[in-house]
Coordinates of C-alpha atoms in Angstrom, one line a residue:
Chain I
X3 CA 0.0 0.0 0.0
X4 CA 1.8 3.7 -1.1
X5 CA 1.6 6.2 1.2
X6 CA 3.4 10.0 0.6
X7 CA 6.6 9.3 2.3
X8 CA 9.9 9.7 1.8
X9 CA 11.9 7.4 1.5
X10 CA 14.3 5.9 4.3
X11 CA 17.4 4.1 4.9
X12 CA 16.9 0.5 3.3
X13 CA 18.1 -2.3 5.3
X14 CA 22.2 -2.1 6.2
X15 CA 22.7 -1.6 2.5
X16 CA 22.7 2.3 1.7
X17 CA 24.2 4.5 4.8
X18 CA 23.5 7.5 1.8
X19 CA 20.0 8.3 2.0
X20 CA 18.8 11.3 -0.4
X21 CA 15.4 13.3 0.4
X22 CA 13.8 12.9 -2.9
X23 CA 9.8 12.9 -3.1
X24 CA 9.0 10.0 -3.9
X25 CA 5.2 7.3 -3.2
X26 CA 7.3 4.5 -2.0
X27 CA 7.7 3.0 1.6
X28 CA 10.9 1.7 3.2
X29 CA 11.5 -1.7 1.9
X30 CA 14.0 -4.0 3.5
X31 CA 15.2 -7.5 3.1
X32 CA 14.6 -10.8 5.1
X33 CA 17.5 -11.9 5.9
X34 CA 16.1 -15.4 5.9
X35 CA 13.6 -16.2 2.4
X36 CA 15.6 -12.5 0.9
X37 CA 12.4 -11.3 0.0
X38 CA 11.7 -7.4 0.1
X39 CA 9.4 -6.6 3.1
X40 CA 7.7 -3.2 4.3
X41 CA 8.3 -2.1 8.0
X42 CA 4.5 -3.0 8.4
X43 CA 5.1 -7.0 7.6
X44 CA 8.5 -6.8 9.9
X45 CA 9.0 -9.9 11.9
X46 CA 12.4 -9.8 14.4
X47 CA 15.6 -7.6 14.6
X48 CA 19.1 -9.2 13.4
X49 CA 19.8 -10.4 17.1
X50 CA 16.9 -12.3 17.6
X51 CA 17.3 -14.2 14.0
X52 CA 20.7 -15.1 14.9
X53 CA 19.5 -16.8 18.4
X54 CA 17.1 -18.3 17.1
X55 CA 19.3 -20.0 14.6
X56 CA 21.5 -21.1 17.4
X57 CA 18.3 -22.3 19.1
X58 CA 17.4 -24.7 16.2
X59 CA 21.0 -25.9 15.8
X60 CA 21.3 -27.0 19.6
X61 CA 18.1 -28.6 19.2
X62 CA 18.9 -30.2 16.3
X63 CA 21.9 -31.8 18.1
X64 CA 19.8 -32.9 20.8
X65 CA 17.9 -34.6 18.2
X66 CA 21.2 -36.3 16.8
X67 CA 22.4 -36.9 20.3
X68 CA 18.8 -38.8 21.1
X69 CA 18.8 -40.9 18.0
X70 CA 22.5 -42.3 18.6
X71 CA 21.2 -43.0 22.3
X72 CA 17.9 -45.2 20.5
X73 CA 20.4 -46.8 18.2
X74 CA 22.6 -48.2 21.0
X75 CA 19.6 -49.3 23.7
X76 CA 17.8 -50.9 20.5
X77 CA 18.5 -55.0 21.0
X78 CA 19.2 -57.6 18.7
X79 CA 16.4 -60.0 18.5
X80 CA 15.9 -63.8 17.1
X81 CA 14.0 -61.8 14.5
X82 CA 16.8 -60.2 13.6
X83 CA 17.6 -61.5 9.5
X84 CA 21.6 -61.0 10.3
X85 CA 21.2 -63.5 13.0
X86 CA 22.7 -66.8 11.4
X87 CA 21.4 -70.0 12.7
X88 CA 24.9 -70.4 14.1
X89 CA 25.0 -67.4 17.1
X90 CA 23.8 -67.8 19.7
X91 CA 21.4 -65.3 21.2
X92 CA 20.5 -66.8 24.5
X93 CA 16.9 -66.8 24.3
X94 CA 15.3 -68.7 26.9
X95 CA 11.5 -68.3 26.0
X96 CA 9.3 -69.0 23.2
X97 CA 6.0 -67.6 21.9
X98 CA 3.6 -69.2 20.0
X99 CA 0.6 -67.5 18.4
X100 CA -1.9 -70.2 19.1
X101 CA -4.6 -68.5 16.8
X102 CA -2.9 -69.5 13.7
X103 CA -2.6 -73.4 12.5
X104 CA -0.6 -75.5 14.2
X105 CA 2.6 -74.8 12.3
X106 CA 3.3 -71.4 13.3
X107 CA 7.0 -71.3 14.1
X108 CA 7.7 -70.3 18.0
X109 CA 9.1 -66.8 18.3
X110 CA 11.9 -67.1 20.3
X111 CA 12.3 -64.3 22.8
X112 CA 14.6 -63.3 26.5
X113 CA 12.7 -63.1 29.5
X114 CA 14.6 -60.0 30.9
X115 CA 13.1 -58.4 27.7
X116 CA 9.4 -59.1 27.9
X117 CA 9.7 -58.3 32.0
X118 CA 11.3 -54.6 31.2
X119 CA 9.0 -53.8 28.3
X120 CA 5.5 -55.2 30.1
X121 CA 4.8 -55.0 33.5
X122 CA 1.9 -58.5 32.2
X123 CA 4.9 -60.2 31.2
X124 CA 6.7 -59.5 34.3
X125 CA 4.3 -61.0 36.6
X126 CA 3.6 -63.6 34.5
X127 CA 7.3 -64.4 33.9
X128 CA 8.7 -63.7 37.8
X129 CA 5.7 -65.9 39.8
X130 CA 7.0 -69.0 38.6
X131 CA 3.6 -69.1 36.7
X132 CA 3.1 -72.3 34.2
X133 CA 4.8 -69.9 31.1
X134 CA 7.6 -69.5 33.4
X135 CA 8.4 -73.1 33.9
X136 CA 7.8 -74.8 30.8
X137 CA 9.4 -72.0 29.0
X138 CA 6.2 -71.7 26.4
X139 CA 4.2 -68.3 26.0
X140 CA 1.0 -69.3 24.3
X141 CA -0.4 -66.1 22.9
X142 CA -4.4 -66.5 21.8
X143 CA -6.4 -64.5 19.3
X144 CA -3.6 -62.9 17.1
X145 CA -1.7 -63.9 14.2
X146 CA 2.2 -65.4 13.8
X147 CA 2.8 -62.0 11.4
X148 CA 1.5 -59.3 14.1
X149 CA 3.0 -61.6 17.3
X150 CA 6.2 -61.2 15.4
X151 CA 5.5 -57.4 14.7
X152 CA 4.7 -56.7 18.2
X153 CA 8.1 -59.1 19.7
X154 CA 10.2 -57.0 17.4
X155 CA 8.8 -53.7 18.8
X156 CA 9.4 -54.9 22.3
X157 CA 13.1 -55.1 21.4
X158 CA 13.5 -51.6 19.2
X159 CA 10.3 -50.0 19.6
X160 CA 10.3 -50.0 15.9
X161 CA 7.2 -51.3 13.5
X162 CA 5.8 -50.6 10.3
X163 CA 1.9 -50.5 10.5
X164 CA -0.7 -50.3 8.4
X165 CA -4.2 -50.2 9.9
X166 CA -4.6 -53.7 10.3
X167 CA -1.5 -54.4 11.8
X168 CA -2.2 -51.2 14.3
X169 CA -5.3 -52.7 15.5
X170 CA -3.4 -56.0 16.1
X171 CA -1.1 -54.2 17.7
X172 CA -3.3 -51.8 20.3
X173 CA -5.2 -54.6 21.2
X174 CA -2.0 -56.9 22.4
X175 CA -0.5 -53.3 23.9
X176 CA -3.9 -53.4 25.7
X177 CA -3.6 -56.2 27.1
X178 CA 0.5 -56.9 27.8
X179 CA 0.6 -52.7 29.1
X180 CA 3.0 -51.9 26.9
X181 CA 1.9 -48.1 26.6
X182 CA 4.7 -47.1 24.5
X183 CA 3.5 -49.3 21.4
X184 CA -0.4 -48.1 22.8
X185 CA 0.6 -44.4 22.6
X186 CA 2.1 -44.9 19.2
X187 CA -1.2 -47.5 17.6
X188 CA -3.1 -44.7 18.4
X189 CA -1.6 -42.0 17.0
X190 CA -1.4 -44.0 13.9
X191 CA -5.1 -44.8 13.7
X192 CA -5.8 -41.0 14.5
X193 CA -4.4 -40.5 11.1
X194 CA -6.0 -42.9 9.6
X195 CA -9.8 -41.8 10.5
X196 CA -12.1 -40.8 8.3
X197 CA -15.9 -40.3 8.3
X198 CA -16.6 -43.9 6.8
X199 CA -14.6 -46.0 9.2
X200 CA -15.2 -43.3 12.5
X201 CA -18.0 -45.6 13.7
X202 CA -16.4 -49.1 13.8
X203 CA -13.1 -46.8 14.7
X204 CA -15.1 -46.1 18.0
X205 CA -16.6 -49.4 18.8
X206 CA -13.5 -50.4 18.8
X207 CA -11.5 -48.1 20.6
X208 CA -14.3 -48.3 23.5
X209 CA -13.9 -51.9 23.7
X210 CA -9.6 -51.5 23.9
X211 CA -9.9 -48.2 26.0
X212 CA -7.9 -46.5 23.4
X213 CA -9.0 -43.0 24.9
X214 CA -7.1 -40.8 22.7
X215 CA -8.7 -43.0 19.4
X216 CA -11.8 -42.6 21.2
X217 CA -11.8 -38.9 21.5
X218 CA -10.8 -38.2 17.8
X219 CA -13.8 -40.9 16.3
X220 CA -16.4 -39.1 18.9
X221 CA -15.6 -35.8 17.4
X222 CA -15.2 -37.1 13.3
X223 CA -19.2 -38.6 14.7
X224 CA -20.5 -35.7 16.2
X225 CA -19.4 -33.1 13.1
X226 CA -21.2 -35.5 10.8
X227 CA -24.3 -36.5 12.9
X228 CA -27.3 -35.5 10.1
X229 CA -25.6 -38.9 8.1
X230 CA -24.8 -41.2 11.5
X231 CA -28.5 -42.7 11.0
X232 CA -28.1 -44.3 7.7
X233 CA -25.2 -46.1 8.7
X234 CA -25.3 -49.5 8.6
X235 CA -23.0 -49.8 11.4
X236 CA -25.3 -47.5 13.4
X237 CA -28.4 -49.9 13.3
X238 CA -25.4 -52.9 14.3
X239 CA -24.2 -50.7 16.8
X240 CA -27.9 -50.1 18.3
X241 CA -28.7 -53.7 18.5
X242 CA -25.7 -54.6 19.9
X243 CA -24.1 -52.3 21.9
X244 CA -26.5 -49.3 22.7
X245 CA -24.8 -47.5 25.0
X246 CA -22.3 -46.7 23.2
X247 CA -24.7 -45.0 20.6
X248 CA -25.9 -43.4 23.7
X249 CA -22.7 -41.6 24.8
X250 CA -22.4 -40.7 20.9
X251 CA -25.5 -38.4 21.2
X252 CA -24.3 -37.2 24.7
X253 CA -21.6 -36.1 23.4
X254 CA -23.9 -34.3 20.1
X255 CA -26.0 -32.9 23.2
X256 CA -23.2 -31.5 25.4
X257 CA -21.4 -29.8 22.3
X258 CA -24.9 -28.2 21.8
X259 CA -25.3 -27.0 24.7
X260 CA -21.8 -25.4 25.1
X261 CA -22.0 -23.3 21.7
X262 CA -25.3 -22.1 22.6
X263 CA -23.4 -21.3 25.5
X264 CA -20.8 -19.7 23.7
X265 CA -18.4 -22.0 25.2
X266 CA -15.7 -24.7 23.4
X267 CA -16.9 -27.7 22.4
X268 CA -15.4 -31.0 24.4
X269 CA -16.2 -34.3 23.7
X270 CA -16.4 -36.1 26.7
X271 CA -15.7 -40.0 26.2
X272 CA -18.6 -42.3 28.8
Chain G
X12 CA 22.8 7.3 14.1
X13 CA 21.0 10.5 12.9
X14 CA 20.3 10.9 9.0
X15 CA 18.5 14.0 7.7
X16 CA 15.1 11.8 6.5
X17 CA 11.1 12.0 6.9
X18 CA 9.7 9.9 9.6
X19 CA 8.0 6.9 7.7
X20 CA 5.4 3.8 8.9
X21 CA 7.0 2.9 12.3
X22 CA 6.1 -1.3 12.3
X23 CA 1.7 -2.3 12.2
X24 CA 1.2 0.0 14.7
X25 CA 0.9 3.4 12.9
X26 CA -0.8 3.8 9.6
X27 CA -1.2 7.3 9.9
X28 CA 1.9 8.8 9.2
X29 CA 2.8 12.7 9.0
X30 CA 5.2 14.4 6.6
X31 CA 7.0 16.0 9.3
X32 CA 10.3 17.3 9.2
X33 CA 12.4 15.4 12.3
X34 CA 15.6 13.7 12.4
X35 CA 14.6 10.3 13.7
X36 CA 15.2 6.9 11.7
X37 CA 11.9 4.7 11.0
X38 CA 11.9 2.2 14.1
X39 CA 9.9 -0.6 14.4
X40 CA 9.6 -3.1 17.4
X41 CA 11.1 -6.9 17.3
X42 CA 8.1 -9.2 17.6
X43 CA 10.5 -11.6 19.6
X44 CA 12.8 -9.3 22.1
X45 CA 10.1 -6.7 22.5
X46 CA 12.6 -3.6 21.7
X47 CA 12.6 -1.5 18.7
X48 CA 15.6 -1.8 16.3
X49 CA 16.3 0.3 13.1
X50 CA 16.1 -0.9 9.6
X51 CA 19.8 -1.3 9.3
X52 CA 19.5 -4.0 12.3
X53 CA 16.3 -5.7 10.7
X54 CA 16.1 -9.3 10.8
X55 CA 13.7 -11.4 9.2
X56 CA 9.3 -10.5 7.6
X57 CA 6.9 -11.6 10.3
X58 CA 6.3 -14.5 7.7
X59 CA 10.0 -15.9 8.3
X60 CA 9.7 -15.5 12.3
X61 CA 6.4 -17.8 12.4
X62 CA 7.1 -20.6 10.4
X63 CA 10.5 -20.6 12.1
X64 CA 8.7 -21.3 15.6
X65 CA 6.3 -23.8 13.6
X66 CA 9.8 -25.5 13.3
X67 CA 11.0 -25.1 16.1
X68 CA 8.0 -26.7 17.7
X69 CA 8.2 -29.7 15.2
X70 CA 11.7 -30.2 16.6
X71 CA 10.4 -30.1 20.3
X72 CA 8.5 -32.3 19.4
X73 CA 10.8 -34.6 18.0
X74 CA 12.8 -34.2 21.1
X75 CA 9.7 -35.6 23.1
X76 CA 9.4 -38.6 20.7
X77 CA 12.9 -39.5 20.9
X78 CA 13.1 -39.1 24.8
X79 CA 9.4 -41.4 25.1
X80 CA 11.7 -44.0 23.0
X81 CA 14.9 -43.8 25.7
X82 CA 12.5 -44.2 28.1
X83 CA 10.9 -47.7 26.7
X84 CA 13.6 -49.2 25.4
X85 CA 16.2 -48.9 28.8
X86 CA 16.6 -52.2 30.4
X87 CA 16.1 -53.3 33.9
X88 CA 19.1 -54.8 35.2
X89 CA 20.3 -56.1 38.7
X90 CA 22.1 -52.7 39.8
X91 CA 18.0 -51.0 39.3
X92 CA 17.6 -50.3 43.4
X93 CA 14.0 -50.6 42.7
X94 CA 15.0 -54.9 42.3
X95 CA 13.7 -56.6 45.4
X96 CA 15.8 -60.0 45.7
X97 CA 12.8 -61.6 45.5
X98 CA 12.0 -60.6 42.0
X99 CA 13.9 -63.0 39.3
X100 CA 15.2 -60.7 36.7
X101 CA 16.8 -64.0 34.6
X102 CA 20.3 -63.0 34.6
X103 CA 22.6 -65.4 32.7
X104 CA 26.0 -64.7 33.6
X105 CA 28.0 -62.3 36.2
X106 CA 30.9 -59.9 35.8
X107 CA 33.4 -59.8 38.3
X108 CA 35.7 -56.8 38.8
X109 CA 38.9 -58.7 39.6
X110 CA 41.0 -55.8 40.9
X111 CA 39.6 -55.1 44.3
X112 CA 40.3 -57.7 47.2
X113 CA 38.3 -60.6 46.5
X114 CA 34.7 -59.5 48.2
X115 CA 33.7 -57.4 44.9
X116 CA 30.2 -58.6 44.9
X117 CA 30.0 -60.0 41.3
X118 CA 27.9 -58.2 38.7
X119 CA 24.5 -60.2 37.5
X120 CA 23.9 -59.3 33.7
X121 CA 22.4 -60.9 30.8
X122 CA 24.5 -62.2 27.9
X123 CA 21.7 -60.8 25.5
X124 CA 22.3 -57.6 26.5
X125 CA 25.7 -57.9 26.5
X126 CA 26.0 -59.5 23.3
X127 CA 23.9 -56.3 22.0
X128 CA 26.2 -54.1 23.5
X129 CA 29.9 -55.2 22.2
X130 CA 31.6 -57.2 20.0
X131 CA 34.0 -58.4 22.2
X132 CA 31.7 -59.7 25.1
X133 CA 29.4 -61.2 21.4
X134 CA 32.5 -63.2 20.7
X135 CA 33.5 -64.0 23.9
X136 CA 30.0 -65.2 24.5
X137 CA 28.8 -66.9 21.9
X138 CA 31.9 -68.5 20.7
X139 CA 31.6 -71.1 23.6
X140 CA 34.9 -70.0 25.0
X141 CA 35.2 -70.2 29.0
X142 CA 33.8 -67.0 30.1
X143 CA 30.3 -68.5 28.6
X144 CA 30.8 -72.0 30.1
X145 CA 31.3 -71.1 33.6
X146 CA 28.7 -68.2 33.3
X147 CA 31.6 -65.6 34.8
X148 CA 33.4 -62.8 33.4
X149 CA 36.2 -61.3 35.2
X150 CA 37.4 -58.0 33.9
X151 CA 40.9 -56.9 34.7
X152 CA 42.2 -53.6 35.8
X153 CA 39.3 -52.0 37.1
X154 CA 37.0 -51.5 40.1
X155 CA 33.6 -52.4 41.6
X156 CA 32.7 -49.1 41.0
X157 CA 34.0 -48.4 37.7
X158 CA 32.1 -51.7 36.5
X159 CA 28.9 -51.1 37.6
X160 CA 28.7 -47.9 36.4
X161 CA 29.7 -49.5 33.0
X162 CA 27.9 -52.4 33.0
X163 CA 24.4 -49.7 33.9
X164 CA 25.5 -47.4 31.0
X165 CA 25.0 -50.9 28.8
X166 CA 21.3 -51.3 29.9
X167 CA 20.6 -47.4 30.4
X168 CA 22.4 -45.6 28.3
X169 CA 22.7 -43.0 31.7
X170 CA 26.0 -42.5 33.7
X171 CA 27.0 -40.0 36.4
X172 CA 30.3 -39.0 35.1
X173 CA 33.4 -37.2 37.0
X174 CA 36.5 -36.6 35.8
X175 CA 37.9 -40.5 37.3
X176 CA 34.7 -42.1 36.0
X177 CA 35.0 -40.7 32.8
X178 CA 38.8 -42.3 32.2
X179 CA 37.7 -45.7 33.3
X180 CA 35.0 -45.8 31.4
X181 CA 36.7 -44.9 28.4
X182 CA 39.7 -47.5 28.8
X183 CA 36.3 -50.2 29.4
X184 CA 34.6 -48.7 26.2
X185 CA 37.6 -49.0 24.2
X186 CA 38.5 -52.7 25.6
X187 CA 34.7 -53.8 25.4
X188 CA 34.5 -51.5 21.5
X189 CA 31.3 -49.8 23.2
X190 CA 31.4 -46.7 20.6
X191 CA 28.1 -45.1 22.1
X192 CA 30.2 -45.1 25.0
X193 CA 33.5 -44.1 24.3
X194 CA 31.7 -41.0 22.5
X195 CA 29.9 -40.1 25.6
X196 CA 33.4 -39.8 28.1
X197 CA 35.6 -38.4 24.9
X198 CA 32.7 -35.3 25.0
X199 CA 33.1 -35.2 28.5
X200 CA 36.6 -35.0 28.7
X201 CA 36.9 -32.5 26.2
X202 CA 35.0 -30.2 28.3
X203 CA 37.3 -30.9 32.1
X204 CA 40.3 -29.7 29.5
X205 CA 42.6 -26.9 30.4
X206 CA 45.9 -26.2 30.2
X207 CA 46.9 -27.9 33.6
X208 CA 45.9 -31.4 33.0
X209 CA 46.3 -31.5 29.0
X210 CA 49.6 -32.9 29.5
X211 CA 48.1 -35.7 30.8
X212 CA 45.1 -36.4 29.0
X213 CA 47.2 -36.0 26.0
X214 CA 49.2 -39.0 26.9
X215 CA 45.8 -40.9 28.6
X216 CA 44.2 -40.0 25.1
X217 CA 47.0 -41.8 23.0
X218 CA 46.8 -44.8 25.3
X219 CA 43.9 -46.0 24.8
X220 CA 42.9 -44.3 21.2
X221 CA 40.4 -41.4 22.2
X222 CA 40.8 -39.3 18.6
X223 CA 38.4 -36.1 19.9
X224 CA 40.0 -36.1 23.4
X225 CA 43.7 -36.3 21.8
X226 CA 43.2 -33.4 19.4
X227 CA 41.5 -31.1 21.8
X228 CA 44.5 -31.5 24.0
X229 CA 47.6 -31.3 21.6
X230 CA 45.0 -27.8 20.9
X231 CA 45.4 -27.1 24.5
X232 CA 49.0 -27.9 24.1
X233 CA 50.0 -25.8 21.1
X234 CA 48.4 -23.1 22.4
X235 CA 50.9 -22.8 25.6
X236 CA 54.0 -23.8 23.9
X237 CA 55.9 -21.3 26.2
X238 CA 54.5 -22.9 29.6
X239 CA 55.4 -26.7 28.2
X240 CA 58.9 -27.4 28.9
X241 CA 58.9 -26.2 32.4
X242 CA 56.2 -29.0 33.1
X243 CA 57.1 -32.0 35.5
X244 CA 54.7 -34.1 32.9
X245 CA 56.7 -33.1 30.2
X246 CA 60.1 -34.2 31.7
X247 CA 58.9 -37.8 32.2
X248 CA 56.9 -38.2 29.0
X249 CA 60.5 -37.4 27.2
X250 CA 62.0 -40.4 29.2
X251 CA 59.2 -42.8 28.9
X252 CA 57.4 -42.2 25.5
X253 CA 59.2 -39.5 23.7
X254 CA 57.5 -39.9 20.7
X255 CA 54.3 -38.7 21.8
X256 CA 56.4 -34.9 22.5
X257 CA 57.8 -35.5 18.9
X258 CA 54.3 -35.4 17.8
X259 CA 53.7 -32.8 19.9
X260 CA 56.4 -30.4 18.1
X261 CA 55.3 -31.5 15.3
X262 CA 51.6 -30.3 15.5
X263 CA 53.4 -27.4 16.9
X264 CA 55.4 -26.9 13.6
X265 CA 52.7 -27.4 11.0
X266 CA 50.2 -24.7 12.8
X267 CA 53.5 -22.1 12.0
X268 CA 54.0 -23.2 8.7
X269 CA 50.2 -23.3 8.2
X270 CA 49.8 -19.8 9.8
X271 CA 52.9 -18.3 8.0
X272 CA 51.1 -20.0 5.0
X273 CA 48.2 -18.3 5.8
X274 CA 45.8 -21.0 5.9
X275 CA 44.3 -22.2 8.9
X276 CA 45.5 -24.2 11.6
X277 CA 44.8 -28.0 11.9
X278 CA 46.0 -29.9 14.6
X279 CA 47.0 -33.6 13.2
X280 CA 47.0 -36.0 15.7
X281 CA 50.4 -38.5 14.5

């Protein structure tokens, strides 16, 4: 916008200024995208730019410092491919997902692992429990493929999922306590939500107490309500499981209520 | 300093300016520090300044991530004070720090973790020699102390460092080839330098192969070249390794060829 001024210093470049008339305003350049900028769009002064350079470069090196400390506390597991049949890794117990055929090779794991990751595993392993003695962890309801998945994040808290494989995977985190993996399902499925799947997305995060899953389908649910009724899985949902399609329209109600209010909307999980 | 112009825009906050005749330079105030600066100290367009705290939030955030991931993936081990005896924690093997009097309490550890840790305890320990037989490793030249502290750093990644710890720790890291380690006491060492001990950290530094530790101290070093003669240290290291002081004359040397040169000064450890 041109206002009738003269024109200033620009920048550190000129220290010779001239009084001419003339329509434009002082324009100086960003030191850091070197685009021309009007006093009017001005951001920081030199000294604050430079700290905050230094700022991002010790974080940064925190960052490098942190990854170096995850690559040497990651362990070598028996799923490791480098492991040749011929070292020895000192496992000394097994676990079988007993959902799958009776073929499913055993996963061999170490007990000081499973006890530091999940506090299920520890009491399980430490009592002298029947898994403790025979040396056998017989895993139900989930496949050889997320078993493995979930063993190998238990030793580098690394996985690849896919939605699948996160559901797998929250629902054995559930139930072994492992809230690292939990923490890390659900921010995956988060993602991952859409109107079309919010609905079976919060069945199931009620039934796996995934709260932070929960939260994020109650509020996809709620900003969509005038199609929730023509959902098939709304009419399973009734039959089935009607409180949960009761909490869904408490939450509609209470959101309601609080802009009519004029207060922010919360969606409260049951 | 004063220039002969028109007042212009000062920042947002005026957008009613005046053609007055005054001396004052356009000032606008820093949207970080608060305090008004000139255009010859401007920085960066208010654009620049937000997206550079949009990354440097990403980056904090990173830094939570990565810390969440330490967290999970540090073991439990024997030496955790939180280990009732009653609790089994399925230790395989014990480490025995054979320099004190014989009452060290021996170390309980797991192999797998071990193994993880260092090629040297892998091959000691999976290659079936006695040290895995008898289930006992006895480290020389070191002491109770010194090897717990070591043998938490390999399940923790965490050690309370002074200057003592941070010697014996490296002469373990290098024996044991614990890089993660070895990185961690060089760093540390580097900052305990100053001119009074860098005799003697030189020489420690040489011993046992510490690269960053060596060439901060020959800096040290060359840098008081009038001080080093007159040094006890540097009367015995002629009689008992006078080819580390060669290499010391010759760092010496090449940082006043290199100056006279023009170029800048390296400091080449031999």
């Amino acid at each position: 916008m041109r206002r009738h001024h003269h024109r200033c210093q620009i920048g550190s470049d000129s220290e010779t200024g001239s009084d001419s008339d003339t329509d434009t305003d002082t324009a100086m350049r960003c030191i850091s995208c070197r685009e021309e900028y009007l006093p009017r769009d001005a951001g920081t002064c030199k000294e604050c730019y430079v700290e905050a350079g230094e700022t991002e470069e010790e974080l940064k090196r925190e960052i490098d410092d942190l990854k170096a400390k995850v690559a040497f506390l990651r362990l070598s597991s028996s799923l490791d491919h480098c492991n040749s049949s011929n070292s020895r890794s000192f496992t000394d117990v097994v676990l079988i997902a007993s959902e799958d055929n009776a073929g499913a090779p055993p996963i061999p794991a170490h007990k000081s692992v499973l006890v530091s990751r999940s506090p299920v595993f520890k009491a399980m392993l430490e009592n002298e429990m029947e898994e403790s003695r025979s040396g056998t962890i017989k895993i139900s309801d989930v496949s050889y493929d997320a078993l493995r998945t979930f063993v190998y994040y238990l030793y580098t808290a690394e996985a690849c999922l896919d939605e699948q494989m996160a559901c797998d995977l929250l629902v054995m985190s559930e139930k072994y306590q492992v809230k690292h993996l939990k923490s890390y399902c659900e921010r995956f499925l988060v993602t991952k939500l859409s109107w079309d799947n919010s609905l079976m997305t919060y069945a199931f995060a009620h039934q796996h107490n995934a709260k932070h899953v929960l939260d994020a389908a109650l509020s996809q649910i709620t900003e969509n309500m005038e199609k929730l009724t023509k959902r098939e899985e709304y009419m399973e949902l009734v039959e089935k499981d009607p409180r949960l399609i009761v909490e869904i329209y408490e939450a509609y109600l209470s959101n309601q209520v609080n802009t009519a209010a004029g207060g922010t909307s919360t969606s409260k999980s049951g």
